[in-house]
Amino acid sequence: MAQRGNWGSSIGFVLAAAGSAVGLGNLWKFPYITWVNGGGSFVLIYLICIGLVGIPILVAEVTIGRSAQLSTVPALAFHTRGRRFSRFWTGAGVIGVATGGVILGYYAVIAGWSISSFAQCMVWSTSGYQAPASDAFGQFAANGPLQLGLSLLFSLATALIVERGVHGGIERASRLMMPALFAILLTLAVVACTLDGAGKTFQFLFTIGPITWHGVLEALGHAFFTLSLGMGAMITYGSYMKPEESLLRAAFSIALLDTLVALLACVVLYSILFTFPTAEGAIGSPVGMLFIAMPQLFYTSIRGGAILAPIFFILVAFAALTSTISMLEVVVAFAVDKLKWTRRQATLVAATVIFVLTAGCALSMGASPALTQFSPFAGAHEGLFGKLNHVLLKDKTGLFNVLDHLVSNWCLPIGGLLITFFAGWLLDRRLQSEQWKLDQASLAYRGLRLILRYLAPISIGLVLYGVNQS
Ligand code: TRP
């Protein structure tokens, strides 16, 4: 077998995996869904989901990958060799890999916005702030060439890092960017705590109020997205992990870092928004919060904002980049392990094919009417198509929205369901206890096994049912 890459150290794995986990999901999506779901209760339920379902599935993925020392598809094949449903698992793995490509396809568009926001802030910081026109963001989103250029830049950066390999590319980039990211976020959080709105923020985050059933399900779905679970990214990253390192400790650290970043992002964003109530108008969408309200507030209302604003968008860019590399790595690792391509070939082909999708998504923000209104069921409201449109897509339109909805509400939860099932029912006890370094008679071992076999699959089943009922 060809020499496989390895993380240089256990902190290398933790940082790379935390890099994958910490992303636009934490900075862009979590503060928004927490806001609309009423704060404290949602946060509490989210934390329970991370602990009871997220961490166990993270453990499951890393276990599958590390014990096989192979990326997603060959790892699943390896564990089911000679069994009845081997083909099924290989197929599921291929769908997972494809899902990785699709996520990258649309994620790169928003990731690209961090570049333009950074550039915009640099201009404002150096030559003075000018309030943008009220429809500036709409025009920006509908500017086709600009959207293509930004997402291309981001995709290129992603491909360049992945091409350099697991140790020299991904790990090195994560070691550089993750500490910077934490430092920036902590600095911003300290500044945020000095604002008048800080008190209200903590009140909001800690007050337990009513929560809807839909909110519970949303919390669980987001736990998947934010920990990069459900499509094999952590199987692939885990396959580069050395056998002697503690898998459970790593999984716990990754989840902890990810959760801290999500909560700190709320502290930063909410403190600013609570301090300046006029900004609350911009909270119609996560887009509004991060890319419209924040830059304006930095310049109009916060001391030192001219310095903090560009730094803030470096943070967003770093967070997004360490996530996009994990999505591309899943596809590249598949081509290298399974199709025996060289890393360079694999990166070039995968990145190019995925960029075609990215281009479509970039133009679906207003530039191309056909892509902006795209609906696979032609927007039907009646008949079979109407039903499919509603149940599968919640009547979403636009290539970007359709893909995001399909991935978050269907592909990742189904993928997660299959993975817990796999790790709970198909891996044998000896392998599990070896990988987890836990005695089979220990309470921790039995608890984890119970969660993987029953609790996690049942909870995910509820998400699938609930999200698509309401
Ligand atoms: N976890 C990342 C975020 O929160 C997104 C992400 C990276 C992801 N890799 C993934 C999501 C794999 C699902 C699957 O932004």
Tab-separated table of N, CA and C and ligand atoms in Angstrom, residues 20-21 23-26 103 107 225-226 228-229 231 323 326-327 412, ligand 1:
chain	number	residue	atom	x	y	z
A	20	SER	N	-12.201	21.920	10.727
A	20	SER	CA	-13.326	21.496	9.902
A	20	SER	C	-14.649	21.847	10.584
A	21	ALA	N	-14.689	21.594	11.879
A	21	ALA	CA	-15.941	21.818	12.613
A	21	ALA	C	-16.277	23.305	12.713
A	23	GLY	N	-16.729	26.771	11.577
A	23	GLY	CA	-16.852	27.361	10.248
A	23	GLY	C	-18.015	28.324	10.195
A	24	LEU	N	-18.533	28.500	9.000
A	24	LEU	CA	-19.655	29.416	8.835
A	24	LEU	C	-20.841	28.954	9.679
A	25	GLY	N	-20.910	27.656	9.926
A	25	GLY	CA	-21.964	27.123	10.784
A	25	GLY	C	-21.950	27.784	12.153
A	26	ASN	N	-20.762	28.001	12.700
A	26	ASN	CA	-20.650	28.596	14.027
A	26	ASN	C	-20.878	30.102	14.009
A	103	ILE	N	-21.618	20.125	-0.631
A	103	ILE	CA	-21.521	21.151	0.424
A	103	ILE	C	-20.477	22.188	0.017
A	107	TYR	N	-21.059	26.149	-0.214
A	107	TYR	CA	-20.416	26.816	0.922
A	107	TYR	C	-19.375	27.835	0.437
A	225	PHE	N	-24.266	19.452	11.398
A	225	PHE	CA	-23.587	20.339	10.465
A	225	PHE	C	-22.343	20.922	11.109
A	226	THR	N	-22.490	21.384	12.326
A	226	THR	CA	-21.390	22.104	12.947
A	226	THR	C	-20.216	21.194	13.287
A	228	SER	N	-19.361	18.716	11.435
A	228	SER	CA	-18.965	18.116	10.149
A	228	SER	C	-19.264	16.626	10.103
A	229	LEU	N	-20.418	16.237	10.625
A	229	LEU	CA	-20.738	14.809	10.675
A	229	LEU	C	-21.710	14.416	9.577
A	231	MET	N	-21.235	12.722	6.623
A	231	MET	CA	-20.849	12.402	5.241
A	231	MET	C	-19.419	11.859	5.146
A	323	SER	N	-12.730	24.776	6.994
A	323	SER	CA	-13.864	23.880	6.746
A	323	SER	C	-13.894	23.423	5.292
A	326	SER	N	-11.664	20.579	4.462
A	326	SER	CA	-12.093	19.236	4.887
A	326	SER	C	-13.095	18.647	3.897
A	327	MET	N	-13.908	19.506	3.303
A	327	MET	CA	-14.872	18.989	2.322
A	327	MET	C	-14.139	18.480	1.083
A	412	LEU	N	-27.247	14.780	5.543
A	412	LEU	CA	-26.433	14.625	6.762
A	412	LEU	C	-27.127	13.788	7.833
B	1	TRP	N1	-18.724	22.221	10.228
B	1	TRP	C1	-18.589	23.279	9.271
B	1	TRP	C2	-19.288	24.522	9.738
B	1	TRP	O1	-19.858	24.542	10.793
B	1	TRP	C3	-19.101	22.891	7.921
B	1	TRP	C4	-18.576	21.612	7.412
B	1	TRP	C5	-17.302	21.310	7.121
B	1	TRP	C6	-19.308	20.442	7.179
B	1	TRP	N2	-17.192	20.010	6.703
B	1	TRP	C7	-18.401	19.475	6.719
B	1	TRP	C8	-20.628	20.151	7.327
B	1	TRP	C9	-18.830	18.194	6.447
B	1	TRP	C10	-21.073	18.879	7.041
B	1	TRP	C11	-20.184	17.919	6.617
B	1	TRP	O2	-19.262	25.517	9.062
